[in-house]
């Protein structure tokens, strides 16, 4: 089983190589503005719309970089991951583009729609029990049998270099950003943003946005070491996972602050974005906007990039339908 | 009461003048593509996203053209219309930009959210009973009292010339369109598309898309004279109104065909657009997409413009939540 989780810190050269490698497999997503949110915050907000990305989330960048960086020999054995979320979907998309096998280990309790989406991109779903021990055992078996390359959802230098292309496009398209706000879960997007911005735009402050209900990155940041929570509960289901060594490397060095939003604030921001910008964003994306709306003083008068990370939601089960 | 409903047919010069007049008050909306829908149809679809337009619909174009075309003297008396939909909202938006009074006559039974939205843009709502006779009486009273200029939702050359700027942008941004599909209700958007395309791209076929449940334009087109239905029932609530003399002028001369979609087909197309393109479109917009999905043979292999007319929906009451 090949792993890339020892501390091989990617550099900006890796980001340039990644962008060349994945350009034909991803969208250069648009940057939208909103008079409504500018009026509301006093800031000039530039929304990088990764909800329009292939497979519906920024994760297609890192997955494509990992998949298309493999030698033909390694690629023949395929790739594998464990993820019931956007990374599993994106890895299936990228592997499908290269026409190589991909296995996604998912709890048997994951929604059928998520399994179907992975299969829709040509991925093979292998089910495990909904426990860490079962997941690890089943995943090890898959890798032993197939020799597949393990692409971790975020703690992988290839993945971080891929995610870093998002902020690269943003600063190419929008000059003089004084701040960039992105959600933080495992820290792949934030690490990529740190990697790019510290090179291309070192005066841009990087803010991570996290659900208050899953504030392990916030507490890690404040205490100076990684804290991992067991099964935090938040509607922003992409942000439940903990930091790991590689992402901690970037977060601890380059992030200006981590801002928190409550569940109600996340849902309100998501609703407002749908209503006023006419775009479908998932709760994890809304966390970034929510923290700006509640910290207006910090952003007023500034040019602020906001990374809307994805748009994969169950349209038949929206949070504002639940009351 | 000034009216512009006698047959003053706008020409393409009026479209150029309109575009100059309104450019700083509207968005030049993006054109999106979708691999998913291209694969599904075999066509190359170019979606003109008027759901991202100011006030959430293409109607801002015609309303802004009417408002900003008024002399200062006429403008001082304000504008007025009767509409509980996007036109009332858009006229309020445009009048607000010019800082002149605007009155929108609406049935007292219209949703509070629609009244609030008009007021949010600075419009004054005057309520009438939910009947044509009450609406006309109340509207006449408003105009008599204020001297406001009546801006009809579609049967007005200024409005048609404004809507025509949408197809103008589309053909400027996308070359060699073989067809353009847009929804038809009163016919303002289709008339504008006819006006522009017959001049700039005469080989582009113009298809109107209509709900089967409100197929008065279809029956008008087939029979050669205007047929108006009394209160048709469709989820595409922007498309219930009948053709009038000015819009009939364009429809009868330039439309290649009118295609119909059932309520279920409209909802399915709307759901798919939200799910795959991550954009919020209203049912009226989905009618155009629905007719393409059910008439694939007609569009396969062709470059097709699709006008997504608006994105104003009640997010708390979505059609797929009703079952």
mmCIF file of C-alpha atoms in Angstrom, chain B residues 2-310:
data_model
loop_
_atom_site.group_PDB
_atom_site.id
_atom_site.type_symbol
_atom_site.label_atom_id
_atom_site.label_comp_id
_atom_site.label_asym_id
_atom_site.label_seq_id
_atom_site.Cartn_x
_atom_site.Cartn_y
_atom_site.Cartn_z
ATOM 1 C CA UNK B 2 -49.683 57.091 -21.460
ATOM 2 C CA UNK B 3 -49.756 53.789 -23.247
ATOM 3 C CA UNK B 4 -47.413 52.281 -25.773
ATOM 4 C CA UNK B 5 -49.538 49.374 -26.863
ATOM 5 C CA UNK B 6 -50.581 50.569 -30.312
ATOM 6 C CA UNK B 7 -48.545 48.709 -32.865
ATOM 7 C CA UNK B 8 -45.274 50.638 -32.591
ATOM 8 C CA UNK B 9 -42.993 47.808 -33.608
ATOM 9 C CA UNK B 10 -39.481 48.298 -32.233
ATOM 10 C CA UNK B 11 -36.562 47.886 -34.625
ATOM 11 C CA UNK B 12 -33.000 46.753 -34.082
ATOM 12 C CA UNK B 13 -31.871 50.373 -33.674
ATOM 13 C CA UNK B 14 -34.049 50.422 -30.593
ATOM 14 C CA UNK B 15 -32.218 47.364 -29.281
ATOM 15 C CA UNK B 16 -28.828 49.019 -29.694
ATOM 16 C CA UNK B 17 -30.126 52.141 -27.972
ATOM 17 C CA UNK B 18 -31.628 50.015 -25.205
ATOM 18 C CA UNK B 19 -28.389 48.168 -24.577
ATOM 19 C CA UNK B 20 -26.457 51.439 -24.261
ATOM 20 C CA UNK B 21 -29.134 52.844 -21.973
ATOM 21 C CA UNK B 22 -29.354 49.897 -19.566
ATOM 22 C CA UNK B 23 -25.800 48.513 -19.597
ATOM 23 C CA UNK B 24 -24.829 50.062 -16.281
ATOM 24 C CA UNK B 25 -28.049 48.922 -14.605
ATOM 25 C CA UNK B 26 -28.047 45.256 -15.546
ATOM 26 C CA UNK B 27 -25.655 42.305 -15.376
ATOM 27 C CA UNK B 28 -24.125 40.975 -18.544
ATOM 28 C CA UNK B 29 -25.087 37.501 -17.410
ATOM 29 C CA UNK B 30 -22.772 34.531 -17.959
ATOM 30 C CA UNK B 31 -23.337 31.714 -20.429
ATOM 31 C CA UNK B 32 -22.867 28.314 -18.768
ATOM 32 C CA UNK B 33 -22.400 24.908 -20.355
ATOM 33 C CA UNK B 34 -23.091 21.471 -18.905
ATOM 34 C CA UNK B 35 -21.387 18.256 -19.939
ATOM 35 C CA UNK B 36 -24.228 16.383 -18.293
ATOM 36 C CA UNK B 37 -26.945 17.950 -20.431
ATOM 37 C CA UNK B 38 -24.796 17.818 -23.573
ATOM 38 C CA UNK B 39 -24.324 14.084 -23.028
ATOM 39 C CA UNK B 40 -28.017 13.672 -22.341
ATOM 40 C CA UNK B 41 -29.167 15.482 -25.483
ATOM 41 C CA UNK B 42 -26.338 15.082 -27.973
ATOM 42 C CA UNK B 43 -26.514 18.839 -28.478
ATOM 43 C CA UNK B 44 -24.146 21.625 -27.415
ATOM 44 C CA UNK B 45 -26.239 23.713 -25.062
ATOM 45 C CA UNK B 46 -25.376 27.285 -24.086
ATOM 46 C CA UNK B 47 -27.353 28.460 -21.090
ATOM 47 C CA UNK B 48 -27.864 32.223 -20.865
ATOM 48 C CA UNK B 49 -28.262 32.702 -17.121
ATOM 49 C CA UNK B 50 -30.824 35.450 -16.603
ATOM 50 C CA UNK B 51 -31.522 33.866 -13.231
ATOM 51 C CA UNK B 52 -28.383 35.809 -12.209
ATOM 52 C CA UNK B 53 -29.875 39.040 -13.596
ATOM 53 C CA UNK B 54 -30.670 42.021 -11.345
ATOM 54 C CA UNK B 55 -33.914 41.373 -9.457
ATOM 55 C CA UNK B 56 -33.545 37.729 -10.450
ATOM 56 C CA UNK B 57 -34.963 37.717 -13.997
ATOM 57 C CA UNK B 58 -34.540 39.046 -17.542
ATOM 58 C CA UNK B 59 -37.421 41.439 -16.883
ATOM 59 C CA UNK B 60 -34.905 43.916 -15.445
ATOM 60 C CA UNK B 61 -33.783 44.610 -19.016
ATOM 61 C CA UNK B 62 -37.133 45.782 -20.365
ATOM 62 C CA UNK B 63 -38.051 47.586 -17.165
ATOM 63 C CA UNK B 64 -34.735 49.458 -17.098
ATOM 64 C CA UNK B 65 -35.103 50.418 -20.746
ATOM 65 C CA UNK B 66 -38.569 51.870 -20.123
ATOM 66 C CA UNK B 67 -37.536 53.710 -16.953
ATOM 67 C CA UNK B 68 -34.281 55.174 -18.244
ATOM 68 C CA UNK B 69 -35.837 56.131 -21.588
ATOM 69 C CA UNK B 70 -38.265 58.556 -19.930
ATOM 70 C CA UNK B 71 -37.653 62.298 -20.121
ATOM 71 C CA UNK B 72 -36.943 63.895 -16.758
ATOM 72 C CA UNK B 73 -40.385 65.464 -16.790
ATOM 73 C CA UNK B 74 -42.175 62.204 -17.468
ATOM 74 C CA UNK B 75 -39.952 60.347 -15.029
ATOM 75 C CA UNK B 76 -40.892 62.724 -12.216
ATOM 76 C CA UNK B 77 -44.446 61.352 -12.260
ATOM 77 C CA UNK B 78 -43.104 57.850 -11.829
ATOM 78 C CA UNK B 79 -44.049 54.540 -13.363
ATOM 79 C CA UNK B 80 -46.715 51.990 -12.632
ATOM 80 C CA UNK B 81 -47.680 48.473 -13.573
ATOM 81 C CA UNK B 82 -49.858 45.579 -12.521
ATOM 82 C CA UNK B 83 -47.876 42.433 -11.900
ATOM 83 C CA UNK B 84 -47.373 40.180 -8.936
ATOM 84 C CA UNK B 85 -44.375 38.594 -10.603
ATOM 85 C CA UNK B 86 -40.943 39.426 -11.913
ATOM 86 C CA UNK B 87 -42.018 42.482 -13.907
ATOM 87 C CA UNK B 88 -43.327 44.285 -10.828
ATOM 88 C CA UNK B 89 -40.106 43.480 -9.023
ATOM 89 C CA UNK B 90 -37.930 44.549 -11.942
ATOM 90 C CA UNK B 91 -39.803 47.806 -12.501
ATOM 91 C CA UNK B 92 -39.334 48.580 -8.804
ATOM 92 C CA UNK B 93 -35.643 47.824 -9.120
ATOM 93 C CA UNK B 94 -35.255 50.075 -12.187
ATOM 94 C CA UNK B 95 -37.292 52.925 -10.727
ATOM 95 C CA UNK B 96 -35.241 52.670 -7.557
ATOM 96 C CA UNK B 97 -32.063 53.054 -9.605
ATOM 97 C CA UNK B 98 -33.485 56.242 -11.117
ATOM 98 C CA UNK B 99 -34.952 57.323 -7.802
ATOM 99 C CA UNK B 100 -38.454 57.867 -9.147
ATOM 100 C CA UNK B 101 -41.791 56.692 -7.729
ATOM 101 C CA UNK B 102 -43.147 53.303 -8.746
ATOM 102 C CA UNK B 103 -46.521 51.778 -7.980
ATOM 103 C CA UNK B 104 -47.309 48.096 -8.437
ATOM 104 C CA UNK B 105 -50.943 47.013 -8.328
ATOM 105 C CA UNK B 106 -51.255 43.497 -6.954
ATOM 106 C CA UNK B 107 -54.141 41.332 -5.799
ATOM 107 C CA UNK B 108 -54.431 41.449 -2.016
ATOM 108 C CA UNK B 109 -54.176 37.647 -2.190
ATOM 109 C CA UNK B 110 -50.645 37.715 -3.645
ATOM 110 C CA UNK B 111 -48.030 36.166 -1.335
ATOM 111 C CA UNK B 112 -46.640 38.530 1.297
ATOM 112 C CA UNK B 113 -43.130 37.618 0.141
ATOM 113 C CA UNK B 114 -43.830 39.123 -3.292
ATOM 114 C CA UNK B 115 -45.216 42.317 -1.800
ATOM 115 C CA UNK B 116 -42.225 42.522 0.528
ATOM 116 C CA UNK B 117 -39.807 42.031 -2.369
ATOM 117 C CA UNK B 118 -41.350 44.940 -4.307
ATOM 118 C CA UNK B 119 -41.210 47.132 -1.202
ATOM 119 C CA UNK B 120 -37.627 45.988 -0.666
ATOM 120 C CA UNK B 121 -36.700 47.689 -3.930
ATOM 121 C CA UNK B 122 -38.622 50.821 -2.913
ATOM 122 C CA UNK B 123 -41.864 50.101 -4.780
ATOM 123 C CA UNK B 124 -45.284 51.043 -3.475
ATOM 124 C CA UNK B 125 -47.791 48.197 -3.458
ATOM 125 C CA UNK B 126 -51.439 49.047 -4.020
ATOM 126 C CA UNK B 127 -53.777 46.150 -3.471
ATOM 127 C CA UNK B 128 -56.782 45.250 -5.573
ATOM 128 C CA UNK B 129 -59.277 42.416 -5.418
ATOM 129 C CA UNK B 130 -58.194 39.279 -7.280
ATOM 130 C CA UNK B 131 -60.278 40.027 -10.386
ATOM 131 C CA UNK B 132 -59.555 41.675 -13.700
ATOM 132 C CA UNK B 133 -62.234 44.328 -13.182
ATOM 133 C CA UNK B 134 -60.873 45.350 -9.782
ATOM 134 C CA UNK B 135 -57.300 45.363 -11.078
ATOM 135 C CA UNK B 136 -58.206 47.617 -13.986
ATOM 136 C CA UNK B 137 -60.269 49.986 -11.838
ATOM 137 C CA UNK B 138 -57.594 50.282 -9.156
ATOM 138 C CA UNK B 139 -54.839 50.658 -11.727
ATOM 139 C CA UNK B 140 -56.748 53.424 -13.582
ATOM 140 C CA UNK B 141 -57.168 55.228 -10.286
ATOM 141 C CA UNK B 142 -53.442 55.008 -9.522
ATOM 142 C CA UNK B 143 -52.512 56.376 -12.923
ATOM 143 C CA UNK B 144 -55.132 59.144 -12.771
ATOM 144 C CA UNK B 145 -53.832 60.237 -9.389
ATOM 145 C CA UNK B 146 -50.110 60.043 -10.070
ATOM 146 C CA UNK B 147 -49.793 60.565 -13.812
ATOM 147 C CA UNK B 148 -47.420 57.604 -13.778
ATOM 148 C CA UNK B 149 -46.210 56.060 -17.023
ATOM 149 C CA UNK B 150 -47.718 52.609 -17.548
ATOM 150 C CA UNK B 151 -45.045 50.027 -18.307
ATOM 151 C CA UNK B 152 -46.815 46.917 -19.558
ATOM 152 C CA UNK B 153 -45.071 43.625 -18.657
ATOM 153 C CA UNK B 154 -44.553 42.715 -22.330
ATOM 154 C CA UNK B 155 -46.801 44.453 -24.837
ATOM 155 C CA UNK B 156 -44.657 47.581 -24.943
ATOM 156 C CA UNK B 157 -41.991 48.351 -27.563
ATOM 157 C CA UNK B 158 -39.602 49.668 -24.898
ATOM 158 C CA UNK B 159 -39.912 46.452 -22.949
ATOM 159 C CA UNK B 160 -39.440 44.249 -26.014
ATOM 160 C CA UNK B 161 -36.368 46.244 -27.106
ATOM 161 C CA UNK B 162 -34.974 45.790 -23.585
ATOM 162 C CA UNK B 163 -35.570 42.034 -23.521
ATOM 163 C CA UNK B 164 -33.931 41.854 -26.971
ATOM 164 C CA UNK B 165 -30.578 42.774 -25.394
ATOM 165 C CA UNK B 166 -30.462 39.280 -23.859
ATOM 166 C CA UNK B 167 -30.180 37.478 -27.199
ATOM 167 C CA UNK B 168 -27.833 40.217 -28.394
ATOM 168 C CA UNK B 169 -25.386 39.335 -25.602
ATOM 169 C CA UNK B 170 -25.890 35.637 -26.276
ATOM 170 C CA UNK B 171 -24.928 35.832 -29.962
ATOM 171 C CA UNK B 172 -22.050 38.176 -29.146
ATOM 172 C CA UNK B 173 -20.711 35.553 -26.706
ATOM 173 C CA UNK B 174 -21.530 32.345 -28.598
ATOM 174 C CA UNK B 175 -20.937 31.984 -32.340
ATOM 175 C CA UNK B 176 -22.956 29.938 -34.822
ATOM 176 C CA UNK B 177 -26.021 29.129 -32.789
ATOM 177 C CA UNK B 178 -28.351 26.978 -34.861
ATOM 178 C CA UNK B 179 -31.266 27.351 -32.498
ATOM 179 C CA UNK B 180 -32.378 29.390 -29.505
ATOM 180 C CA UNK B 181 -35.034 28.119 -27.114
ATOM 181 C CA UNK B 182 -36.832 30.443 -24.717
ATOM 182 C CA UNK B 183 -40.043 30.133 -22.721
ATOM 183 C CA UNK B 184 -43.175 31.917 -23.877
ATOM 184 C CA UNK B 185 -45.922 33.473 -21.791
ATOM 185 C CA UNK B 186 -46.959 36.906 -22.966
ATOM 186 C CA UNK B 187 -44.131 36.730 -25.452
ATOM 187 C CA UNK B 188 -41.836 39.561 -24.361
ATOM 188 C CA UNK B 189 -38.635 37.491 -24.221
ATOM 189 C CA UNK B 190 -39.452 35.575 -27.404
ATOM 190 C CA UNK B 191 -40.303 38.809 -29.236
ATOM 191 C CA UNK B 192 -37.022 40.348 -28.141
ATOM 192 C CA UNK B 193 -35.180 37.223 -29.284
ATOM 193 C CA UNK B 194 -36.949 37.405 -32.667
ATOM 194 C CA UNK B 195 -36.077 41.065 -33.031
ATOM 195 C CA UNK B 196 -32.380 40.489 -32.346
ATOM 196 C CA UNK B 197 -31.834 37.158 -34.058
ATOM 197 C CA UNK B 198 -33.691 38.046 -37.252
ATOM 198 C CA UNK B 199 -31.160 40.869 -37.635
ATOM 199 C CA UNK B 200 -27.895 39.497 -36.201
ATOM 200 C CA UNK B 201 -28.273 35.779 -36.877
ATOM 201 C CA UNK B 202 -31.114 35.137 -39.314
ATOM 202 C CA UNK B 203 -30.236 31.453 -39.745
ATOM 203 C CA UNK B 204 -30.781 30.740 -36.042
ATOM 204 C CA UNK B 205 -34.123 29.005 -35.542
ATOM 205 C CA UNK B 206 -36.207 30.366 -32.691
ATOM 206 C CA UNK B 207 -38.200 27.888 -30.617
ATOM 207 C CA UNK B 208 -40.703 28.961 -27.981
ATOM 208 C CA UNK B 209 -41.308 26.612 -25.051
ATOM 209 C CA UNK B 210 -44.655 26.594 -23.310
ATOM 210 C CA UNK B 211 -46.339 24.623 -20.528
ATOM 211 C CA UNK B 212 -48.905 22.216 -21.980
ATOM 212 C CA UNK B 213 -51.259 23.415 -19.249
ATOM 213 C CA UNK B 214 -51.071 26.979 -20.597
ATOM 214 C CA UNK B 215 -50.728 26.325 -24.312
ATOM 215 C CA UNK B 216 -52.539 29.402 -25.582
ATOM 216 C CA UNK B 217 -49.504 30.607 -27.544
ATOM 217 C CA UNK B 218 -49.154 27.143 -29.121
ATOM 218 C CA UNK B 219 -52.791 27.181 -30.197
ATOM 219 C CA UNK B 220 -52.487 30.772 -31.374
ATOM 220 C CA UNK B 221 -49.440 29.849 -33.445
ATOM 221 C CA UNK B 222 -51.136 26.836 -35.016
ATOM 222 C CA UNK B 223 -54.398 28.643 -35.729
ATOM 223 C CA UNK B 224 -52.930 31.923 -36.953
ATOM 224 C CA UNK B 225 -54.646 34.269 -34.521
ATOM 225 C CA UNK B 226 -54.339 35.141 -30.838
ATOM 226 C CA UNK B 227 -56.150 32.796 -28.470
ATOM 227 C CA UNK B 228 -56.310 33.807 -24.811
ATOM 228 C CA UNK B 229 -57.178 31.356 -22.053
ATOM 229 C CA UNK B 230 -58.881 32.237 -18.836
ATOM 230 C CA UNK B 231 -56.664 31.475 -15.840
ATOM 231 C CA UNK B 232 -54.582 28.500 -16.997
ATOM 232 C CA UNK B 233 -53.013 26.489 -14.189
ATOM 233 C CA UNK B 234 -49.277 25.767 -14.356
ATOM 234 C CA UNK B 235 -46.358 25.770 -11.982
ATOM 235 C CA UNK B 236 -44.601 28.057 -14.486
ATOM 236 C CA UNK B 237 -46.508 31.013 -13.138
ATOM 237 C CA UNK B 238 -44.691 33.554 -15.285
ATOM 238 C CA UNK B 239 -46.143 31.961 -18.419
ATOM 239 C CA UNK B 240 -49.886 32.154 -17.758
ATOM 240 C CA UNK B 241 -50.521 35.408 -19.608
ATOM 241 C CA UNK B 242 -51.694 35.595 -23.240
ATOM 242 C CA UNK B 243 -50.003 37.037 -26.318
ATOM 243 C CA UNK B 244 -50.921 40.593 -27.281
ATOM 244 C CA UNK B 245 -50.726 42.441 -30.587
ATOM 245 C CA UNK B 246 -47.056 43.462 -30.413
ATOM 246 C CA UNK B 247 -45.751 40.095 -29.287
ATOM 247 C CA UNK B 248 -48.021 38.304 -31.767
ATOM 248 C CA UNK B 249 -46.369 40.411 -34.472
ATOM 249 C CA UNK B 250 -43.004 38.802 -33.694
ATOM 250 C CA UNK B 251 -44.207 35.310 -32.804
ATOM 251 C CA UNK B 252 -46.256 34.924 -35.956
ATOM 252 C CA UNK B 253 -43.392 36.082 -38.192
ATOM 253 C CA UNK B 254 -40.199 34.635 -36.702
ATOM 254 C CA UNK B 255 -40.860 31.625 -34.454
ATOM 255 C CA UNK B 256 -39.970 28.242 -36.008
ATOM 256 C CA UNK B 257 -42.141 26.229 -33.653
ATOM 257 C CA UNK B 258 -43.684 26.177 -30.196
ATOM 258 C CA UNK B 259 -42.871 23.106 -28.114
ATOM 259 C CA UNK B 260 -44.868 21.956 -25.099
ATOM 260 C CA UNK B 261 -43.884 20.420 -21.768
ATOM 261 C CA UNK B 262 -46.067 18.826 -19.115
ATOM 262 C CA UNK B 263 -45.960 19.898 -15.483
ATOM 263 C CA UNK B 264 -43.994 16.755 -14.552
ATOM 264 C CA UNK B 265 -41.479 17.382 -17.336
ATOM 265 C CA UNK B 266 -41.024 20.978 -16.163
ATOM 266 C CA UNK B 267 -40.387 19.913 -12.568
ATOM 267 C CA UNK B 268 -37.997 17.143 -13.652
ATOM 268 C CA UNK B 269 -35.979 19.557 -15.811
ATOM 269 C CA UNK B 270 -35.873 22.123 -13.010
ATOM 270 C CA UNK B 271 -34.683 19.514 -10.522
ATOM 271 C CA UNK B 272 -31.978 18.256 -12.887
ATOM 272 C CA UNK B 273 -30.708 21.782 -13.553
ATOM 273 C CA UNK B 274 -30.429 22.473 -9.826
ATOM 274 C CA UNK B 275 -28.829 19.111 -9.155
ATOM 275 C CA UNK B 276 -26.315 19.039 -11.996
ATOM 276 C CA UNK B 277 -25.652 22.701 -12.798
ATOM 277 C CA UNK B 278 -25.955 23.919 -9.177
ATOM 278 C CA UNK B 279 -28.080 26.866 -10.204
ATOM 279 C CA UNK B 280 -31.412 28.060 -8.898
ATOM 280 C CA UNK B 281 -33.872 28.473 -11.768
ATOM 281 C CA UNK B 282 -37.591 29.038 -11.592
ATOM 282 C CA UNK B 283 -40.153 26.722 -13.223
ATOM 283 C CA UNK B 284 -40.671 29.086 -16.181
ATOM 284 C CA UNK B 285 -36.957 28.771 -17.022
ATOM 285 C CA UNK B 286 -37.135 25.011 -16.798
ATOM 286 C CA UNK B 287 -39.791 24.855 -19.512
ATOM 287 C CA UNK B 288 -37.178 25.624 -22.181
ATOM 288 C CA UNK B 289 -34.866 22.881 -20.941
ATOM 289 C CA UNK B 290 -37.773 20.443 -20.608
ATOM 290 C CA UNK B 291 -38.765 20.845 -24.249
ATOM 291 C CA UNK B 292 -35.180 20.164 -25.358
ATOM 292 C CA UNK B 293 -34.958 17.035 -23.205
ATOM 293 C CA UNK B 294 -38.155 15.658 -24.753
ATOM 294 C CA UNK B 295 -37.272 16.640 -28.335
ATOM 295 C CA UNK B 296 -33.666 15.437 -28.422
ATOM 296 C CA UNK B 297 -33.807 14.433 -32.088
ATOM 297 C CA UNK B 298 -34.614 17.977 -33.065
ATOM 298 C CA UNK B 299 -31.552 19.408 -31.297
ATOM 299 C CA UNK B 300 -28.924 16.621 -31.376
ATOM 300 C CA UNK B 301 -25.702 17.690 -33.065
ATOM 301 C CA UNK B 302 -26.694 21.359 -32.945
ATOM 302 C CA UNK B 303 -25.432 24.410 -31.090
ATOM 303 C CA UNK B 304 -28.412 25.585 -29.079
ATOM 304 C CA UNK B 305 -28.888 28.664 -26.923
ATOM 305 C CA UNK B 306 -31.200 28.167 -23.942
ATOM 306 C CA UNK B 307 -32.496 31.215 -22.144
ATOM 307 C CA UNK B 308 -32.874 30.568 -18.431
ATOM 308 C CA UNK B 309 -35.225 33.438 -17.750
ATOM 309 C CA UNK B 310 -35.201 33.757 -13.971
#
